[in-house]
């Protein structure tokens, strides 16, 4: 459950409990006390979650045994205190004990769920790091093989063009091997990587390709996770250009402003030739986006006549 959903659920649950408390305020039973304790538990749990997310408090594991020892002693004592104060006429002491118990239980539940979420996030991160390493090693062996063949032929025809070709390939490989290991890279470096990939790809096809890359960048040094856009570009060449017999095109648009980064790829689409299998790359991209940009991204596609387009929006916090 995301944090926004948690807060909404807590608000709805609190309203329901308050309504029930108003209805049963004159009831001669323990129901009102149970409801008030439940309300305290919900509020305290939500407050702990908020304080942790804003890093106003931090929960370390250095004193884990001490925490469990304290809770293991205090919770039974509070339960015993509730039983001992049941027959008292004064409501303050009884309610105070119940509130303390609710706080202790809320803290215990929060701590357990927090540790569980942390372990799940770590597993996801480790898995995606392994998949990213696989992605770096697989960018596309077939592509590199054809690129080297083209380079061999180009050396005989045009030595100067071959040198430029080698530089582009070197830049592409350097980014893939070194920069992609960073948590974030500058947007301008990611753009250079895409341009080099486009130049090398178009050079190896023996047909005319209409390639257009529109860029509207407000801050070229904006940070972004590496290798997010290349998957969409690769799919455009693989599922569009390679299968197009004529009028092959790839149109790209990258917009960056104070609100978001938006990347769109449009390419040829043939329903008879298309394949639903987009491989591990697209799945890897979706998993990385969910981990790196939870609730702050959108990835969607659409088909209009013979054009397939995919858009990735990353919203700035």
Short mmCIF file of C-alpha atoms in Angstrom, two decimals:
data_model
loop_
_atom_site.label_atom_id
_atom_site.label_comp_id
_atom_site.label_asym_id
_atom_site.label_seq_id
_atom_site.Cartn_x
_atom_site.Cartn_y
_atom_site.Cartn_z
CA UNK A 1 0.00 0.00 0.00
CA UNK A 2 1.35 3.40 -0.98
CA UNK A 3 1.58 6.21 1.56
CA UNK A 4 -1.19 8.25 -0.07
CA UNK A 5 -3.52 5.24 0.02
CA UNK A 6 -2.56 4.59 3.64
CA UNK A 7 -3.41 8.14 4.67
CA UNK A 8 -6.72 8.03 2.81
CA UNK A 9 -7.62 4.69 4.40
CA UNK A 10 -6.68 6.04 7.84
CA UNK A 11 -8.87 9.14 7.30
CA UNK A 12 -11.88 7.05 6.20
CA UNK A 13 -11.43 4.63 9.09
CA UNK A 14 -11.12 7.49 11.60
CA UNK A 15 -14.34 9.09 10.32
CA UNK A 16 -16.19 5.78 10.63
CA UNK A 17 -14.93 5.27 14.19
CA UNK A 18 -15.87 8.84 15.18
CA UNK A 19 -19.39 8.38 13.76
CA UNK A 20 -19.79 5.13 15.72
CA UNK A 21 -18.52 6.86 18.87
CA UNK A 22 -21.14 9.61 18.44
CA UNK A 23 -23.88 7.05 17.95
CA UNK A 24 -22.80 4.93 20.93
CA UNK A 25 -21.68 7.71 23.27
CA UNK A 26 -24.46 6.92 25.76
CA UNK A 27 -24.08 3.16 25.53
CA UNK A 28 -23.45 1.47 28.87
CA UNK A 29 -20.76 -0.89 27.64
CA UNK A 30 -17.09 -1.19 26.80
CA UNK A 31 -17.78 -0.54 23.09
CA UNK A 32 -17.13 3.19 23.42
CA UNK A 33 -13.80 2.56 25.15
CA UNK A 34 -12.82 0.05 22.45
CA UNK A 35 -13.70 2.55 19.73
CA UNK A 36 -11.72 5.34 21.39
CA UNK A 37 -8.71 3.03 21.73
CA UNK A 38 -9.06 2.02 18.08
CA UNK A 39 -9.16 5.66 17.03
CA UNK A 40 -6.02 6.35 19.03
CA UNK A 41 -4.29 3.35 17.42
CA UNK A 42 -5.16 4.50 13.88
CA UNK A 43 -4.07 8.09 14.51
CA UNK A 44 -0.83 7.09 16.23
CA UNK A 45 0.07 4.55 13.54
CA UNK A 46 -0.53 7.13 10.79
CA UNK A 47 1.47 9.75 12.69
CA UNK A 48 4.40 7.36 13.09
CA UNK A 49 4.30 6.60 9.38
CA UNK A 50 4.31 10.31 8.52
CA UNK A 51 7.16 11.13 10.92
CA UNK A 52 9.22 8.26 9.55
CA UNK A 53 8.65 9.23 5.90
CA UNK A 54 9.61 12.84 6.55
CA UNK A 55 12.67 11.57 8.48
CA UNK A 56 11.67 13.61 11.54
CA UNK A 57 12.23 10.38 13.44
CA UNK A 58 14.24 7.34 12.43
CA UNK A 59 13.82 3.74 13.48
CA UNK A 60 17.14 1.97 13.75
CA UNK A 61 17.74 -1.69 14.56
CA UNK A 62 20.66 -1.21 16.95
CA UNK A 63 18.46 -1.60 20.06
CA UNK A 64 16.13 -4.20 18.61
CA UNK A 65 16.31 -6.55 21.62
CA UNK A 66 15.74 -3.68 24.04
CA UNK A 67 12.68 -2.55 22.10
CA UNK A 68 11.11 -5.99 22.08
CA UNK A 69 11.95 -6.47 25.76
CA UNK A 70 10.28 -3.15 26.65
CA UNK A 71 7.18 -3.93 24.57
CA UNK A 72 7.08 -7.52 25.85
CA UNK A 73 6.91 -6.24 29.43
CA UNK A 74 4.79 -3.11 28.98
CA UNK A 75 1.95 -4.61 26.89
CA UNK A 76 1.09 -7.41 29.39
CA UNK A 77 1.31 -4.87 32.25
CA UNK A 78 -1.07 -2.53 30.45
CA UNK A 79 -3.51 -5.37 29.77
CA UNK A 80 -3.38 -6.28 33.48
CA UNK A 81 -3.92 -2.60 34.36
CA UNK A 82 -7.02 -2.46 32.16
CA UNK A 83 -8.46 -5.46 33.97
CA UNK A 84 -7.55 -3.95 37.36
CA UNK A 85 -9.16 -0.57 36.61
CA UNK A 86 -12.36 -1.89 35.05
CA UNK A 87 -14.39 -1.44 38.22
CA UNK A 88 -13.09 2.04 39.02
CA UNK A 89 -15.57 4.91 38.84
CA UNK A 90 -13.07 7.47 37.51
CA UNK A 91 -12.81 7.42 33.73
CA UNK A 92 -9.49 9.25 33.41
CA UNK A 93 -7.29 6.43 34.69
CA UNK A 94 -9.14 3.77 32.74
CA UNK A 95 -8.97 5.73 29.48
CA UNK A 96 -5.31 6.64 30.06
CA UNK A 97 -4.35 2.98 30.42
CA UNK A 98 -6.31 2.04 27.29
CA UNK A 99 -4.68 4.86 25.28
CA UNK A 100 -1.21 3.76 26.42
CA UNK A 101 -2.00 0.20 25.34
CA UNK A 102 -3.24 1.45 21.96
CA UNK A 103 -0.04 3.46 21.50
CA UNK A 104 2.15 0.46 22.39
CA UNK A 105 0.25 -1.84 20.02
CA UNK A 106 0.32 0.79 17.23
CA UNK A 107 4.09 1.19 17.64
CA UNK A 108 4.61 -2.58 17.53
CA UNK A 109 2.46 -2.97 14.41
CA UNK A 110 4.19 -0.04 12.75
CA UNK A 111 7.65 -1.37 13.55
CA UNK A 112 6.82 -4.83 12.19
CA UNK A 113 5.28 -3.50 8.98
CA UNK A 114 8.12 -1.00 8.54
CA UNK A 115 10.77 -3.71 8.81
CA UNK A 116 8.79 -5.93 6.45
CA UNK A 117 8.47 -3.15 3.86
CA UNK A 118 12.19 -2.41 4.17
CA UNK A 119 13.11 -6.03 3.50
CA UNK A 120 10.77 -6.20 0.48
CA UNK A 121 12.20 -2.96 -0.93
CA UNK A 122 15.74 -4.25 -0.49
CA UNK A 123 14.88 -7.47 -2.31
CA UNK A 124 13.31 -5.50 -5.17
CA UNK A 125 16.31 -3.18 -5.37
CA UNK A 126 18.78 -6.08 -5.41
CA UNK A 127 16.73 -7.83 -8.10
CA UNK A 128 16.55 -4.74 -10.29
CA UNK A 129 20.27 -4.04 -9.88
CA UNK A 130 20.95 -7.56 -11.12
CA UNK A 131 18.55 -7.06 -14.03
CA UNK A 132 20.18 -3.72 -14.84
CA UNK A 133 23.57 -5.43 -15.00
CA UNK A 134 22.02 -7.97 -17.37
CA UNK A 135 20.54 -5.14 -19.41
CA UNK A 136 23.94 -3.42 -19.65
CA UNK A 137 25.53 -6.65 -20.84
CA UNK A 138 22.81 -7.41 -23.36
CA UNK A 139 22.45 -4.02 -25.11
CA UNK A 140 22.08 -5.71 -27.89
CA UNK A 141 24.86 -8.13 -28.86
CA UNK A 142 23.27 -8.40 -32.31
CA UNK A 143 23.42 -4.61 -32.62
CA UNK A 144 27.13 -4.50 -31.71
CA UNK A 145 27.87 -7.35 -34.11
CA UNK A 146 26.23 -5.53 -37.02
CA UNK A 147 27.86 -2.26 -35.98
CA UNK A 148 31.33 -3.80 -36.16
CA UNK A 149 30.54 -5.29 -39.58
CA UNK A 150 29.44 -1.86 -40.80
CA UNK A 151 32.61 -0.34 -39.37
CA UNK A 152 34.74 -2.86 -41.26
CA UNK A 153 33.03 -1.96 -44.55
CA UNK A 154 33.18 1.77 -43.80
CA UNK A 155 36.94 1.72 -43.17
CA UNK A 156 37.50 0.74 -46.82
CA UNK A 157 35.09 3.36 -48.20
CA UNK A 158 35.59 6.39 -45.95
CA UNK A 159 38.30 6.41 -43.28
CA UNK A 160 37.19 9.76 -41.81
CA UNK A 161 33.59 8.58 -41.43
CA UNK A 162 34.88 5.36 -39.87
CA UNK A 163 36.75 7.35 -37.21
CA UNK A 164 33.57 9.23 -36.30
CA UNK A 165 31.76 5.89 -36.22
CA UNK A 166 34.32 4.48 -33.77
CA UNK A 167 34.01 7.53 -31.49
CA UNK A 168 30.22 7.18 -31.33
CA UNK A 169 30.51 3.48 -30.57
CA UNK A 170 33.13 4.21 -27.88
CA UNK A 171 30.90 6.84 -26.24
CA UNK A 172 27.95 4.46 -26.33
CA UNK A 173 29.90 1.64 -24.70
CA UNK A 174 31.49 3.93 -22.09
CA UNK A 175 28.07 5.18 -20.98
CA UNK A 176 26.68 1.65 -20.89
CA UNK A 177 29.58 0.27 -18.88
CA UNK A 178 30.40 3.12 -16.50
CA UNK A 179 27.74 5.83 -16.25
CA UNK A 180 24.80 3.42 -16.16
CA UNK A 181 26.10 2.14 -12.82
CA UNK A 182 25.36 5.49 -11.21
CA UNK A 183 22.13 6.18 -9.35
CA UNK A 184 21.43 9.24 -11.54
CA UNK A 185 22.96 10.90 -14.57
CA UNK A 186 22.47 14.31 -16.17
CA UNK A 187 19.72 14.48 -18.76
CA UNK A 188 22.13 15.87 -21.38
CA UNK A 189 24.29 12.73 -21.06
CA UNK A 190 21.26 10.50 -21.50
CA UNK A 191 20.35 12.51 -24.62
CA UNK A 192 23.87 12.10 -26.06
CA UNK A 193 23.58 8.37 -25.48
CA UNK A 194 20.28 8.24 -27.40
CA UNK A 195 21.73 10.29 -30.28
CA UNK A 196 24.76 8.01 -30.59
CA UNK A 197 22.49 4.96 -30.56
CA UNK A 198 20.31 6.49 -33.31
CA UNK A 199 23.31 7.36 -35.48
CA UNK A 200 24.78 3.88 -35.20
CA UNK A 201 21.44 2.19 -35.80
CA UNK A 202 20.50 4.21 -38.89
CA UNK A 203 23.96 3.64 -40.38
CA UNK A 204 23.52 -0.12 -40.39
CA UNK A 205 20.18 -0.17 -42.26
CA UNK A 206 20.28 -0.19 -46.04
CA UNK A 207 17.10 1.90 -46.43
CA UNK A 208 15.95 5.43 -45.89
CA UNK A 209 14.74 6.14 -42.38
CA UNK A 210 12.98 9.29 -41.31
CA UNK A 211 14.45 10.09 -37.88
CA UNK A 212 13.43 13.23 -36.05
CA UNK A 213 14.42 14.03 -32.46
CA UNK A 214 12.71 17.10 -30.98
CA UNK A 215 14.09 18.41 -27.70
CA UNK A 216 12.79 21.11 -25.38
CA UNK A 217 15.06 21.12 -22.34
CA UNK A 218 14.87 23.78 -19.66
CA UNK A 219 17.66 22.37 -17.49
CA UNK A 220 20.10 19.96 -19.24
CA UNK A 221 21.65 19.06 -15.88
CA UNK A 222 18.41 17.63 -14.50
CA UNK A 223 19.09 14.29 -12.84
CA UNK A 224 17.44 11.14 -14.14
CA UNK A 225 18.01 7.41 -13.65
CA UNK A 226 20.17 5.99 -16.49
CA UNK A 227 18.96 3.75 -19.32
CA UNK A 228 15.27 4.58 -18.92
CA UNK A 229 14.60 5.82 -22.45
CA UNK A 230 16.79 3.43 -24.44
CA UNK A 231 14.36 0.52 -24.03
CA UNK A 232 11.58 2.46 -25.76
CA UNK A 233 13.95 3.54 -28.53
CA UNK A 234 15.24 -0.01 -29.03
CA UNK A 235 11.68 -1.32 -29.31
CA UNK A 236 10.91 1.34 -31.94
CA UNK A 237 13.77 0.09 -34.12
CA UNK A 238 13.19 -3.59 -33.41
CA UNK A 239 9.41 -3.70 -33.87
CA UNK A 240 9.05 -0.79 -36.28
CA UNK A 241 12.08 -0.04 -38.46
CA UNK A 242 13.27 -3.61 -38.98
CA UNK A 243 9.83 -4.72 -40.17
CA UNK A 244 8.96 -1.67 -42.26
CA UNK A 245 9.48 -2.13 -46.00
CA UNK A 246 9.07 1.56 -46.88
CA UNK A 247 8.39 4.92 -45.26
CA UNK A 248 10.22 3.80 -42.13
CA UNK A 249 10.29 6.44 -39.42
CA UNK A 250 11.15 7.04 -35.78
CA UNK A 251 10.04 10.33 -34.27
CA UNK A 252 11.16 11.24 -30.77
CA UNK A 253 10.21 14.08 -28.48
CA UNK A 254 11.87 14.88 -25.16
CA UNK A 255 10.43 17.70 -23.04
CA UNK A 256 11.82 18.78 -19.67
CA UNK A 257 10.43 21.61 -17.56
CA UNK A 258 9.95 22.45 -13.89
CA UNK A 259 7.14 19.89 -13.56
CA UNK A 260 8.18 16.76 -15.41
CA UNK A 261 10.29 14.94 -17.99
CA UNK A 262 8.28 13.58 -20.92
CA UNK A 263 9.72 11.21 -23.53
CA UNK A 264 7.67 10.06 -26.54
CA UNK A 265 8.64 7.64 -29.31
CA UNK A 266 6.57 7.13 -32.46
CA UNK A 267 7.34 4.54 -35.12
CA UNK A 268 5.82 2.43 -37.90
CA UNK A 269 3.22 -0.08 -36.83
CA UNK A 270 1.98 -3.09 -38.75
CA UNK A 271 -0.68 -5.11 -36.92
CA UNK A 272 0.12 -8.23 -38.94
CA UNK A 273 3.85 -8.05 -38.23
CA UNK A 274 3.69 -6.78 -34.64
CA UNK A 275 4.47 -8.96 -31.67
CA UNK A 276 3.10 -8.67 -28.15
CA UNK A 277 6.38 -9.94 -26.75
CA UNK A 278 8.50 -6.91 -25.83
CA UNK A 279 11.11 -8.95 -23.99
CA UNK A 280 12.78 -8.49 -20.62
CA UNK A 281 13.71 -4.87 -21.39
CA UNK A 282 10.21 -3.41 -21.08
CA UNK A 283 9.43 -5.46 -17.97
CA UNK A 284 12.71 -4.31 -16.45
CA UNK A 285 11.80 -0.70 -17.25
CA UNK A 286 8.38 -0.99 -15.58
CA UNK A 287 9.90 -2.57 -12.47
CA UNK A 288 12.60 0.09 -12.23
CA UNK A 289 10.06 2.89 -12.63
CA UNK A 290 7.88 1.45 -9.87
CA UNK A 291 10.87 1.32 -7.54
CA UNK A 292 12.63 4.58 -8.50
CA UNK A 293 9.59 6.77 -9.22
CA UNK A 294 6.66 5.34 -7.24
CA UNK A 295 3.44 7.27 -7.92
CA UNK A 296 5.41 9.90 -9.88
CA UNK A 297 5.48 8.37 -13.36
CA UNK A 298 3.22 7.25 -16.20
CA UNK A 299 4.04 4.84 -19.01
CA UNK A 300 1.42 4.44 -21.71
CA UNK A 301 1.09 3.70 -25.42
CA UNK A 302 -1.45 4.13 -28.18
CA UNK A 303 -2.00 3.03 -31.77
CA UNK A 304 -3.30 5.39 -34.43
CA UNK A 305 -3.62 3.90 -37.92
CA UNK A 306 -0.08 2.71 -38.75
CA UNK A 307 1.69 4.57 -35.96
CA UNK A 308 2.68 3.15 -32.59
CA UNK A 309 3.62 5.64 -29.88
CA UNK A 310 4.88 5.22 -26.32
CA UNK A 311 5.18 7.99 -23.76
CA UNK A 312 7.02 8.01 -20.45
CA UNK A 313 6.25 10.86 -18.05
CA UNK A 314 8.37 11.34 -14.93
CA UNK A 315 6.96 13.94 -12.55
CA UNK A 316 9.29 16.02 -10.42
CA UNK A 317 8.62 16.08 -6.69
#
